[in-house]
The first five atom37 places (N, CA, C, CB, O) and aatype in JSON, in Angstrom:
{
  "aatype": [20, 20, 20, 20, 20, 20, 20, 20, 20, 20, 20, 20, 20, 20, 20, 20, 20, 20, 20, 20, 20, 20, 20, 20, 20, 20, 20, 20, 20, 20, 20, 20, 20, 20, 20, 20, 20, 20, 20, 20, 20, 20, 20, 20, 20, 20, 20, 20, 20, 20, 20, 20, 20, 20, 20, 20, 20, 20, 20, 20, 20, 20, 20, 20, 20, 20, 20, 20, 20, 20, 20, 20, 20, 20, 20, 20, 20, 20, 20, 20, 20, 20, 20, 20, 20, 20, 20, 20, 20, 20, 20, 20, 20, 20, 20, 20, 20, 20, 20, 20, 20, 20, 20, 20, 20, 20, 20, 20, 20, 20, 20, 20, 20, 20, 20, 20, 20, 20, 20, 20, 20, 20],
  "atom_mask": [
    [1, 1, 1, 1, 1],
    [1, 1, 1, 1, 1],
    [1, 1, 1, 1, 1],
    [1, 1, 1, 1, 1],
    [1, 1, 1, 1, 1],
    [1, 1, 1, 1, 1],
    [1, 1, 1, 1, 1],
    [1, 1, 1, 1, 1],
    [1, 1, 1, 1, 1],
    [1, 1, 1, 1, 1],
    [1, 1, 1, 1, 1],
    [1, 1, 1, 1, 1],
    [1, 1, 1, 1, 1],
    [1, 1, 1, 1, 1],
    [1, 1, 1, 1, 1],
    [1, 1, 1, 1, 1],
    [1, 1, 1, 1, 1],
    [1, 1, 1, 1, 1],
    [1, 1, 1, 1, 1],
    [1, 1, 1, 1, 1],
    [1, 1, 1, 1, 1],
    [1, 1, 1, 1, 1],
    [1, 1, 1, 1, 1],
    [1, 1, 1, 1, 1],
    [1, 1, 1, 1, 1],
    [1, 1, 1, 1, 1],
    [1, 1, 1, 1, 1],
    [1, 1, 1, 1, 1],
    [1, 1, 1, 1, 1],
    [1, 1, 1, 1, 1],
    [1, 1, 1, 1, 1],
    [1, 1, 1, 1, 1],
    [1, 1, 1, 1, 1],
    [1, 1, 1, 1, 1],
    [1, 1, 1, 1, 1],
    [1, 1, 1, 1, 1],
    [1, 1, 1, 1, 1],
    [1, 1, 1, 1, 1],
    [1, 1, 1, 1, 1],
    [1, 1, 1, 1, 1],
    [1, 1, 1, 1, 1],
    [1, 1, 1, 1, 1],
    [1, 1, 1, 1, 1],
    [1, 1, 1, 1, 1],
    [1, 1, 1, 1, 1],
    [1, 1, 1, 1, 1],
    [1, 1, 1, 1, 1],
    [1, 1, 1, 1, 1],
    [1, 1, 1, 1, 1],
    [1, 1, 1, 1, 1],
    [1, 1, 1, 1, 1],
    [1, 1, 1, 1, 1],
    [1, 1, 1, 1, 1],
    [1, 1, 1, 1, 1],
    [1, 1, 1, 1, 1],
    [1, 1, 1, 1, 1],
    [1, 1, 1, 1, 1],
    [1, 1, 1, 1, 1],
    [1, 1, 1, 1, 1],
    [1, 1, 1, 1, 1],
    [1, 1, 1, 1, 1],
    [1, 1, 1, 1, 1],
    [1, 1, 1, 1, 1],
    [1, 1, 1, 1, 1],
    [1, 1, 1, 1, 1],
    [1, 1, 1, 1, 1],
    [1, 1, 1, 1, 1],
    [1, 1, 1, 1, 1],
    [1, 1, 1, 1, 1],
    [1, 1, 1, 1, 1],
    [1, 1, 1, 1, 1],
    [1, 1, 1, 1, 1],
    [1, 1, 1, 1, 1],
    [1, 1, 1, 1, 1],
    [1, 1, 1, 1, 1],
    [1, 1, 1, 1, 1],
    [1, 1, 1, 1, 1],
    [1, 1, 1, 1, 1],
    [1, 1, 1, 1, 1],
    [1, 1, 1, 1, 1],
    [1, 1, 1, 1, 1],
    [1, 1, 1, 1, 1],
    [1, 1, 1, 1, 1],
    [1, 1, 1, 1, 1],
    [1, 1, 1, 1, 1],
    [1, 1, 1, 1, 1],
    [1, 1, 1, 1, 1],
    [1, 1, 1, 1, 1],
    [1, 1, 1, 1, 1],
    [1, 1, 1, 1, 1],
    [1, 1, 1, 1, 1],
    [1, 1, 1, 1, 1],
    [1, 1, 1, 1, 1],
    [1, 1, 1, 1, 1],
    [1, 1, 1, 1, 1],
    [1, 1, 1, 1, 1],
    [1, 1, 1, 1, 1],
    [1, 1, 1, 1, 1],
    [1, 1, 1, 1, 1],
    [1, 1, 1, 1, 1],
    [1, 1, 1, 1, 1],
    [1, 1, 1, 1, 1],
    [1, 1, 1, 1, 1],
    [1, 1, 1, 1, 1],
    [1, 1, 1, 1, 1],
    [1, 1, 1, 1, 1],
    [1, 1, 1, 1, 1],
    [1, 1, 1, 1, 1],
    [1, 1, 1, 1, 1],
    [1, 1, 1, 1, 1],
    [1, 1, 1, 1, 1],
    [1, 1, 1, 1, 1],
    [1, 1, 1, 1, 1],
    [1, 1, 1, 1, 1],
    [1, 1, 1, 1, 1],
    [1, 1, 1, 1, 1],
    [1, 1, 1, 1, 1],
    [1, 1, 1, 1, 1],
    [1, 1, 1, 1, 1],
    [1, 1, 1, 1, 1],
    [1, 1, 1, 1, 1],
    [1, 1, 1, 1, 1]
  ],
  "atom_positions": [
    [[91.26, 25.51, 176.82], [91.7, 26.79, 177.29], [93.15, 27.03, 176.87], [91.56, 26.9, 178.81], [94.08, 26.23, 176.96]],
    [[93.17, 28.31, 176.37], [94.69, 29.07, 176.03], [95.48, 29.53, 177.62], [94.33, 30.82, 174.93], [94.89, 30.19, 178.47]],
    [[96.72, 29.08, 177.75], [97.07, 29.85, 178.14], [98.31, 30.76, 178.0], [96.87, 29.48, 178.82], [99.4, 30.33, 177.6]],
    [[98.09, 31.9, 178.31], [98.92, 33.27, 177.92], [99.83, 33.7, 178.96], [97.97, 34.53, 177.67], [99.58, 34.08, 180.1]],
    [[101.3, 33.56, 178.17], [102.45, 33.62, 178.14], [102.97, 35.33, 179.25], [102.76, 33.48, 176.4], [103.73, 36.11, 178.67]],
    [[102.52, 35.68, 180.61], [102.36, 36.67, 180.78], [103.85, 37.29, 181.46], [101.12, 36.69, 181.44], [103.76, 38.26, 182.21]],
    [[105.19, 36.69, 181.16], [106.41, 36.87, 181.87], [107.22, 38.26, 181.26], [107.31, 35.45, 181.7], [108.09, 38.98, 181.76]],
    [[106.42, 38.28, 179.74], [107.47, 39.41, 179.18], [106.57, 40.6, 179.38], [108.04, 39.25, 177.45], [107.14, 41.68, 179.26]],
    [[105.07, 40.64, 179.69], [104.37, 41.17, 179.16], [104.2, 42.9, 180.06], [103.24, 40.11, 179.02], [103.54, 43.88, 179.71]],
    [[104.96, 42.73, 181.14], [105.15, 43.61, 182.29], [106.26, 44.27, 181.17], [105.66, 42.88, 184.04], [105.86, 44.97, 180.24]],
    [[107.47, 44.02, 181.34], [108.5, 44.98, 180.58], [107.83, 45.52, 179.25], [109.95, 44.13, 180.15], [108.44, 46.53, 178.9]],
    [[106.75, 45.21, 178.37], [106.69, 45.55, 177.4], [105.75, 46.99, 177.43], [106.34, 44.44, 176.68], [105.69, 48.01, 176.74]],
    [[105.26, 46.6, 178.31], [103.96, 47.87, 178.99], [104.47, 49.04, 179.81], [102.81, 47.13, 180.2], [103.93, 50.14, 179.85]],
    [[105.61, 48.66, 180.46], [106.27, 49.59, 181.69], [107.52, 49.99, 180.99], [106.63, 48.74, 183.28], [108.36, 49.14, 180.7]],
    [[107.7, 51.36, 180.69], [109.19, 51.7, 180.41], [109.61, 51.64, 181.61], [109.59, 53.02, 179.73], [109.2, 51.54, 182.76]],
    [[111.0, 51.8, 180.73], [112.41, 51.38, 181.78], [112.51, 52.21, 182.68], [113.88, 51.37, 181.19], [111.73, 53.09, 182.31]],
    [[113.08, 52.64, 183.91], [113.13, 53.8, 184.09], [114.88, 54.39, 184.14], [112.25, 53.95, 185.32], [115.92, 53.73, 184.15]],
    [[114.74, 55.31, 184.17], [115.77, 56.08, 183.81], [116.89, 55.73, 184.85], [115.36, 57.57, 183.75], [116.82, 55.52, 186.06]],
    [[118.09, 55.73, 183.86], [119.21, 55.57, 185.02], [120.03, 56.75, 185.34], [120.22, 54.51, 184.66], [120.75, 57.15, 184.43]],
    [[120.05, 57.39, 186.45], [120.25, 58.38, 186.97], [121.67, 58.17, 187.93], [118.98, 58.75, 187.58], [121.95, 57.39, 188.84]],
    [[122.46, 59.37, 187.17], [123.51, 59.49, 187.73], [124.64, 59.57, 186.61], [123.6, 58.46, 188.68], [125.73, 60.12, 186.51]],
    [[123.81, 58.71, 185.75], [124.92, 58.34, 184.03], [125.3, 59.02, 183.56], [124.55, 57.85, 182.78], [126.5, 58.94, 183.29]],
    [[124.4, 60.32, 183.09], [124.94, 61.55, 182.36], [125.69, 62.69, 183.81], [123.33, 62.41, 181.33], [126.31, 63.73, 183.6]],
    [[125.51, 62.36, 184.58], [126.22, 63.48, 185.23], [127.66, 62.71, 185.98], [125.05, 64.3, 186.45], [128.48, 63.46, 186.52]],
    [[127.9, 61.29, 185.98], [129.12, 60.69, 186.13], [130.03, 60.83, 184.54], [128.78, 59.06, 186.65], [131.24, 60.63, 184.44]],
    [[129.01, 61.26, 183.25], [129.69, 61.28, 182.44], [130.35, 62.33, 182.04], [129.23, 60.89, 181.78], [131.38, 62.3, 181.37]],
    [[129.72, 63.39, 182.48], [129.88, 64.63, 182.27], [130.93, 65.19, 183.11], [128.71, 65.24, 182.4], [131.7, 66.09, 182.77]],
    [[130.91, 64.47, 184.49], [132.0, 64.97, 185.67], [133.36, 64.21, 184.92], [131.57, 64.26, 187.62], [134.43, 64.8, 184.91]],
    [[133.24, 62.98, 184.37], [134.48, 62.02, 183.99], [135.09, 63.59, 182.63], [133.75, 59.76, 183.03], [135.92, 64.48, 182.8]],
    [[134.41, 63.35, 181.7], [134.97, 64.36, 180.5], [135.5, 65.75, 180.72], [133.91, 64.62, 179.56], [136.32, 66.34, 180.01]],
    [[134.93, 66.17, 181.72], [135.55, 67.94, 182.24], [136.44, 67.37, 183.21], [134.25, 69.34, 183.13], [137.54, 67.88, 182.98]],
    [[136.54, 66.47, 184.31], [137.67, 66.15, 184.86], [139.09, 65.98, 184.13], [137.36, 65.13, 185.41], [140.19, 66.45, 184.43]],
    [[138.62, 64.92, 182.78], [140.08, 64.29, 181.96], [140.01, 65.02, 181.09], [140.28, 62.76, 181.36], [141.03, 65.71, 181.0]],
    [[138.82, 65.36, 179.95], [138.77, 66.56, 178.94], [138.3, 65.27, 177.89], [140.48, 67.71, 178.58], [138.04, 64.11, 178.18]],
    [[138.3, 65.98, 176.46], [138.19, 64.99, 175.35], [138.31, 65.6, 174.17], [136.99, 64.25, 175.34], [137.65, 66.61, 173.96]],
    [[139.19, 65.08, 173.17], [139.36, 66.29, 172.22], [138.38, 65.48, 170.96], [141.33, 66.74, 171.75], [138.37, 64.26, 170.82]],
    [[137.63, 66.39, 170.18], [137.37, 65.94, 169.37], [138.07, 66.51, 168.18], [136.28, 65.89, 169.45], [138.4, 67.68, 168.36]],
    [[138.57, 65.71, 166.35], [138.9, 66.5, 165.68], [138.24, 66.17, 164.44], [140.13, 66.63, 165.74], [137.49, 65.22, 164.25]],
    [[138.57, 66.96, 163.69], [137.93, 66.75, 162.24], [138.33, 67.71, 161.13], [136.39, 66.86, 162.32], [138.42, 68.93, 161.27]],
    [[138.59, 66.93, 159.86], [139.2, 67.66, 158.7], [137.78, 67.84, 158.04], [140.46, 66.79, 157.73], [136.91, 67.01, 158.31]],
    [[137.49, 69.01, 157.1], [136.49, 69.24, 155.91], [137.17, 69.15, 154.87], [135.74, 70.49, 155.83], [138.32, 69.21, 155.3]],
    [[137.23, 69.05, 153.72], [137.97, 69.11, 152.64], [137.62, 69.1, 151.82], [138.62, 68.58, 152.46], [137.13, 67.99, 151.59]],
    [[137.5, 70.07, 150.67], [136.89, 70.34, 149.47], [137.8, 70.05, 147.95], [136.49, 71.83, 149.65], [138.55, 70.99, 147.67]],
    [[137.81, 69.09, 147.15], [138.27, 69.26, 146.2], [137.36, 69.09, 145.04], [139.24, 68.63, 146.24], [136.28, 68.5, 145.02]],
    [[138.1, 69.83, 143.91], [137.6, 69.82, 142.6], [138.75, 69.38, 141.02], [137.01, 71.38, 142.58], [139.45, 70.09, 140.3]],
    [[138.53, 68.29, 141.03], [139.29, 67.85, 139.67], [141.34, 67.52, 140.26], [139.03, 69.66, 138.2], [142.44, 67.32, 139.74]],
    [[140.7, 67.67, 141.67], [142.25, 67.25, 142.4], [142.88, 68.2, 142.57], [143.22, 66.4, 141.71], [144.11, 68.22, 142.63]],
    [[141.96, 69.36, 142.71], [142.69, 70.94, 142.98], [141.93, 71.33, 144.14], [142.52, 72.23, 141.64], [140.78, 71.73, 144.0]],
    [[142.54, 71.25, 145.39], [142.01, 71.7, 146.62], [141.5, 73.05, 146.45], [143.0, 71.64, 147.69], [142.0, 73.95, 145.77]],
    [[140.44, 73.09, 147.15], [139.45, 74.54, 147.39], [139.22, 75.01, 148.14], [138.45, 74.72, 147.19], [139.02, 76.22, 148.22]],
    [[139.15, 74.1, 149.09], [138.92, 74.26, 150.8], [139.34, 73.21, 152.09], [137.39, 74.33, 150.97], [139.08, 72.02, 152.25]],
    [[140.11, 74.16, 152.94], [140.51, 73.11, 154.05], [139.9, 73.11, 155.24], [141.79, 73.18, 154.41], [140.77, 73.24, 156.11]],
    [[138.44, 73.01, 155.88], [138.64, 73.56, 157.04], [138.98, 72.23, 158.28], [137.27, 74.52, 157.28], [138.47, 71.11, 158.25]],
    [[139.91, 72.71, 159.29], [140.05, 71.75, 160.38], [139.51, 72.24, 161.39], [141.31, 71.37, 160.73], [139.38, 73.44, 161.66]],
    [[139.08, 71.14, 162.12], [137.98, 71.78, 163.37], [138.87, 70.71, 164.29], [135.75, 71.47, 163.22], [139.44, 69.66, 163.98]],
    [[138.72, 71.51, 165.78], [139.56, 70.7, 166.8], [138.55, 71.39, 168.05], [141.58, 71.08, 166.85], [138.42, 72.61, 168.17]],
    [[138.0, 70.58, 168.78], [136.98, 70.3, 169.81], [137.37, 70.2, 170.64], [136.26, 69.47, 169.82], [137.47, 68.97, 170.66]],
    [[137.99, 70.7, 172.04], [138.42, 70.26, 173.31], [137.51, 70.91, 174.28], [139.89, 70.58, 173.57], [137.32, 72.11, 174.48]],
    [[136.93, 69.81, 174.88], [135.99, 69.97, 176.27], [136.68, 69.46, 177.08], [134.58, 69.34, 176.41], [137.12, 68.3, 177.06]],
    [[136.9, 70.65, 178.23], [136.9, 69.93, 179.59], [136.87, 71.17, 180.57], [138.31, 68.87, 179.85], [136.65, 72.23, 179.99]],
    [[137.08, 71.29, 182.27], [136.98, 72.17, 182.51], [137.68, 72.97, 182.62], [136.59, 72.14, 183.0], [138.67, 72.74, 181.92]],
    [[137.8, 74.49, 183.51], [138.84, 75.5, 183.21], [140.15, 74.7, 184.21], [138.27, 77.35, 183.75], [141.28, 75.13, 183.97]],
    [[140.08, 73.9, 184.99], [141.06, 73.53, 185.61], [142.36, 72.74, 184.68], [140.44, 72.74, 186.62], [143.58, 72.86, 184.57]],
    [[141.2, 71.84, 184.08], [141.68, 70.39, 182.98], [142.85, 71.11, 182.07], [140.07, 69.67, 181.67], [144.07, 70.96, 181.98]],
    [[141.56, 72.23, 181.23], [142.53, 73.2, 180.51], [143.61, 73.99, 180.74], [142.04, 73.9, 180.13], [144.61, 73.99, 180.01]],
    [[143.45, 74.78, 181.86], [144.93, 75.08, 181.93], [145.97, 74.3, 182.39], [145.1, 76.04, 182.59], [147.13, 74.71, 182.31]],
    [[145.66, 73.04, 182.94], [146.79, 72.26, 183.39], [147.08, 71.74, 181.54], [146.3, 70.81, 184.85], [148.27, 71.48, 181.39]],
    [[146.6, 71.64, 180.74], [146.65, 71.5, 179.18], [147.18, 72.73, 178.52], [145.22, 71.22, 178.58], [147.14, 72.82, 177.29]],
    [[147.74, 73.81, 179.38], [148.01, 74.78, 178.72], [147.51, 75.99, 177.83], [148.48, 74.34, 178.36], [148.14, 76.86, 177.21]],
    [[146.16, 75.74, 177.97], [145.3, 76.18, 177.28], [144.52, 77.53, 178.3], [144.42, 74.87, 176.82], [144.03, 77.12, 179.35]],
    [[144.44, 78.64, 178.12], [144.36, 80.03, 178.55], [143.86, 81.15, 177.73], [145.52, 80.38, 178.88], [144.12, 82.34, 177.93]],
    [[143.3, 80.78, 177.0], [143.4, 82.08, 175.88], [142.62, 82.9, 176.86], [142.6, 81.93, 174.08], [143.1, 83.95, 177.31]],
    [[141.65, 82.54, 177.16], [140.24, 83.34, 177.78], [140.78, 84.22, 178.49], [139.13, 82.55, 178.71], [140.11, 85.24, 178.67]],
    [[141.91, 84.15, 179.03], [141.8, 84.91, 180.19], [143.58, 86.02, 179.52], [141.82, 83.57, 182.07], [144.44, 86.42, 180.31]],
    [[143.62, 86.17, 178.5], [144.3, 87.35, 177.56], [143.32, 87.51, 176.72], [145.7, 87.06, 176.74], [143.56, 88.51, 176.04]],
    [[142.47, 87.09, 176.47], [141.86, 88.01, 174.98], [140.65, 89.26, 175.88], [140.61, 86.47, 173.43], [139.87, 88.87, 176.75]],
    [[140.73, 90.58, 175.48], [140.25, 91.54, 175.96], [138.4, 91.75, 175.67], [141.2, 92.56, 175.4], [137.5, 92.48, 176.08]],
    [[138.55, 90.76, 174.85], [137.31, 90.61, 174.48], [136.16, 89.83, 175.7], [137.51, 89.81, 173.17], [134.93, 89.92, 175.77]],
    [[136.97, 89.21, 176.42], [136.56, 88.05, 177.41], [136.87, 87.97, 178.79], [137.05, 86.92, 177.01], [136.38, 87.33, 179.72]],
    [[138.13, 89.1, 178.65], [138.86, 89.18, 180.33], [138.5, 90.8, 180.48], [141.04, 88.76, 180.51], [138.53, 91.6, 179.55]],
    [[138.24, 91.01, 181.5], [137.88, 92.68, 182.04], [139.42, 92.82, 182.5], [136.45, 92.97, 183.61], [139.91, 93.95, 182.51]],
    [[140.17, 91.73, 182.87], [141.68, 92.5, 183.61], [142.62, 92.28, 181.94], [142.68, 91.19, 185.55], [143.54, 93.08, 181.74]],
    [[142.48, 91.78, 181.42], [142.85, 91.67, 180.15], [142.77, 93.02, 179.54], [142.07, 90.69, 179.48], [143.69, 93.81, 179.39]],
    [[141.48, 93.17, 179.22], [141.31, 94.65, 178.18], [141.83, 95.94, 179.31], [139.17, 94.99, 177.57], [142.11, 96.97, 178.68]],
    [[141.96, 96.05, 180.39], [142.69, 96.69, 181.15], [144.31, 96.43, 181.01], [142.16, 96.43, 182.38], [144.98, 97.44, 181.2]],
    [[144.83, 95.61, 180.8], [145.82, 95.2, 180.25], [146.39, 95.94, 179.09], [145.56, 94.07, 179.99], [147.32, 96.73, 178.93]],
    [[145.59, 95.46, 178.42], [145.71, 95.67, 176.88], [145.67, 97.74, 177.03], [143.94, 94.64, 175.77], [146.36, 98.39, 176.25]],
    [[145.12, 98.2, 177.69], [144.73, 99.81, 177.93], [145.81, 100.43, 178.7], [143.29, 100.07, 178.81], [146.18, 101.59, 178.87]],
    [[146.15, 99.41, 179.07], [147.49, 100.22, 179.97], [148.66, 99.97, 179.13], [147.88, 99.55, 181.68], [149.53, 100.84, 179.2]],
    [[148.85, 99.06, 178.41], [150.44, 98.97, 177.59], [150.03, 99.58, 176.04], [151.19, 96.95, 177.42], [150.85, 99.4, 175.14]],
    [[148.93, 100.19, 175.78], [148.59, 100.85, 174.89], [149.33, 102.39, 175.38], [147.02, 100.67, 174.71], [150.22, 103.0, 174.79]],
    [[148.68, 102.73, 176.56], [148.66, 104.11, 177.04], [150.27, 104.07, 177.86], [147.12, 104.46, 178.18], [150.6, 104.98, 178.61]],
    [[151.06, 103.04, 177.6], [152.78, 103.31, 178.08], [153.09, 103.4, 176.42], [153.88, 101.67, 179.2], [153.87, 104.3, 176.11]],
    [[152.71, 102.79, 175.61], [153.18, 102.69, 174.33], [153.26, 104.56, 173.58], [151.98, 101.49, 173.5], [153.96, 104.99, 172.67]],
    [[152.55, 105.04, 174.2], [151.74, 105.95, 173.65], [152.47, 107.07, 174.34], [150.16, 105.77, 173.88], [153.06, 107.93, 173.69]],
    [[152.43, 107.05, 175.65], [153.22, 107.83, 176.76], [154.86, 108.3, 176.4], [153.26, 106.77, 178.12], [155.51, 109.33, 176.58]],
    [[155.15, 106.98, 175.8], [157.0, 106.65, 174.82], [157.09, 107.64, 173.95], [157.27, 105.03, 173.66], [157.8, 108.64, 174.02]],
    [[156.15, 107.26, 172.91], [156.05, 107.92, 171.47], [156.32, 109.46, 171.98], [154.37, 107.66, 170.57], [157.29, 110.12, 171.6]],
    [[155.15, 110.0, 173.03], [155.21, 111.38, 173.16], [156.64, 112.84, 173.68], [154.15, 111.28, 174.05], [156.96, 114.01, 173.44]],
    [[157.2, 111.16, 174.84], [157.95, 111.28, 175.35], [159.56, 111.72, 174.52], [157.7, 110.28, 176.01], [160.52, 112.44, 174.78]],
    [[159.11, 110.76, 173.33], [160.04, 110.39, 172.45], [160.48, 112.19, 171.1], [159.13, 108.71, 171.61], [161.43, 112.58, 170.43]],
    [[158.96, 112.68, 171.45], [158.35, 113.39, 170.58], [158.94, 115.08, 171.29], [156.54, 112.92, 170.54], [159.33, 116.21, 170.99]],
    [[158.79, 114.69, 171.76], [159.29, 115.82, 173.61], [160.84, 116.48, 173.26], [159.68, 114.33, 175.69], [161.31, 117.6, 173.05]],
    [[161.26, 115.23, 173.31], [163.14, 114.97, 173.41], [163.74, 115.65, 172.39], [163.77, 113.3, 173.19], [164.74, 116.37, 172.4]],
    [[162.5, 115.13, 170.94], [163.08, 115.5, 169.48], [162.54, 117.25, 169.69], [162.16, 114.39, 167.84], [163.27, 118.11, 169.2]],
    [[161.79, 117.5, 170.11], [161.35, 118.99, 169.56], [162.44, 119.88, 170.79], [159.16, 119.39, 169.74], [162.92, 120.92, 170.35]],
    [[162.81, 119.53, 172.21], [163.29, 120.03, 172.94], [165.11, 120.31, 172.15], [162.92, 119.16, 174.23], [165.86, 121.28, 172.01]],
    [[165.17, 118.89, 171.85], [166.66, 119.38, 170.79], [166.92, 119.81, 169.44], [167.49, 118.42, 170.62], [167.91, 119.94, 168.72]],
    [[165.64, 120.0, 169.34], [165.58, 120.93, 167.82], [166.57, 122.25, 167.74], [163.88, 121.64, 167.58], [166.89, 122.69, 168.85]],
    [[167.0, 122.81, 166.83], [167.88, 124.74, 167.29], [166.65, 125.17, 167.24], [169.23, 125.9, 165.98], [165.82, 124.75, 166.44]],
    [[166.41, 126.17, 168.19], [165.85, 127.26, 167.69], [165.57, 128.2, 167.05], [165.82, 127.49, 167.88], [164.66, 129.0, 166.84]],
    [[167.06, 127.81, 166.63], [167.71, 129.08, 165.74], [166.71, 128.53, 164.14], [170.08, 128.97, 165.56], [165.92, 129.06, 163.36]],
    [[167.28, 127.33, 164.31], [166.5, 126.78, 162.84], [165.46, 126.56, 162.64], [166.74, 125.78, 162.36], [165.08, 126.04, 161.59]],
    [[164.62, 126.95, 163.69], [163.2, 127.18, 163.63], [162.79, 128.63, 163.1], [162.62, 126.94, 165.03], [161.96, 128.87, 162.23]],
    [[163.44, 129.39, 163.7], [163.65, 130.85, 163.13], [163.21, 131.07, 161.83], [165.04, 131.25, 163.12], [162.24, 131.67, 161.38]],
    [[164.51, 130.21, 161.09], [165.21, 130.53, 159.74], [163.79, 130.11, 159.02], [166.83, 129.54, 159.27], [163.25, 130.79, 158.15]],
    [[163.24, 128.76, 159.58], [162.51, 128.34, 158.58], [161.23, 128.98, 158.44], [162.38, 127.07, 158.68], [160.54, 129.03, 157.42]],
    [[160.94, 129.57, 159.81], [159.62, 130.08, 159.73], [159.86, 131.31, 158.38], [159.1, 130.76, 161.43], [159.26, 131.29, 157.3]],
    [[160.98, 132.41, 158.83], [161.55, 133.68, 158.26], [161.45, 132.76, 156.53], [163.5, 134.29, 159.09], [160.71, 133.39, 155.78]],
    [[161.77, 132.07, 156.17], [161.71, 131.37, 154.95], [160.74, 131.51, 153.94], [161.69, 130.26, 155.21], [160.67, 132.06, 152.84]],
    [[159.96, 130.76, 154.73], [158.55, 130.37, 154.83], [157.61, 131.19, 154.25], [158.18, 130.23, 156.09], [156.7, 130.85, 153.5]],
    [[158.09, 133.23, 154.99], [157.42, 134.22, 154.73], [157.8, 135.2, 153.68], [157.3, 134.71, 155.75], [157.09, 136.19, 153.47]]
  ]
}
């Protein structure tokens, strides 16, 4: 009689089971501290550059990031609703100036020389 070796033969039949908790302790660790990833592309031909592109990867969360200084999101109008309100209101003072500006010049114009030029004119 054979006998068969049956100690490994359980692990080989039964997957492992999953370890739970791993990806979401990993995921809480990287948005807590952040992680930058970077990377150059670089294209040359005959030792005459053609193309540079650099790529720079930073994950973490909105807290991580702005303590990193990092904010864009919340100025670009594209992405912030109080932003593009922003951006609409120092448009419409910008604009308000010009007119204002426009006001001043025609109010101190002569009249007289408005006269002349129209009378000119005809």
């Amino acid at each position: 009689m054979t006998d068969v070796d049956h100690r490994y033969a359980d692990r080989e039949t039964q997957p492992c089971a999953p370890v739970t908790g791993n990806l979401a302790d990993l995921l809480e660790r990287v948005l807590d501290k952040g992680i930058v990833i970077a990377g150059d592309i670089k294209i040359d031909l005959l030792d005459i550059e053609l193309l540079t592109i650099r790529l720079r990867l930073f994950i973490a969360s909105v807290d991580t990031a702005k303590k990193a200084g990092i904010d864009w999101w919340e100025t670009d109008p594209a992405l912030s609703s109080r932003a593009a309100r922003d951006a609409l209101a120092e448009e419409n003072a910008r604009l308000r100036a010009r007119l204002d500006a426009l006001e001043e010049a025609l109010e101190e114009a002569p009249v007289d020389g408005a006269e002349e030029t129209t009378e000119a004119a005809r």
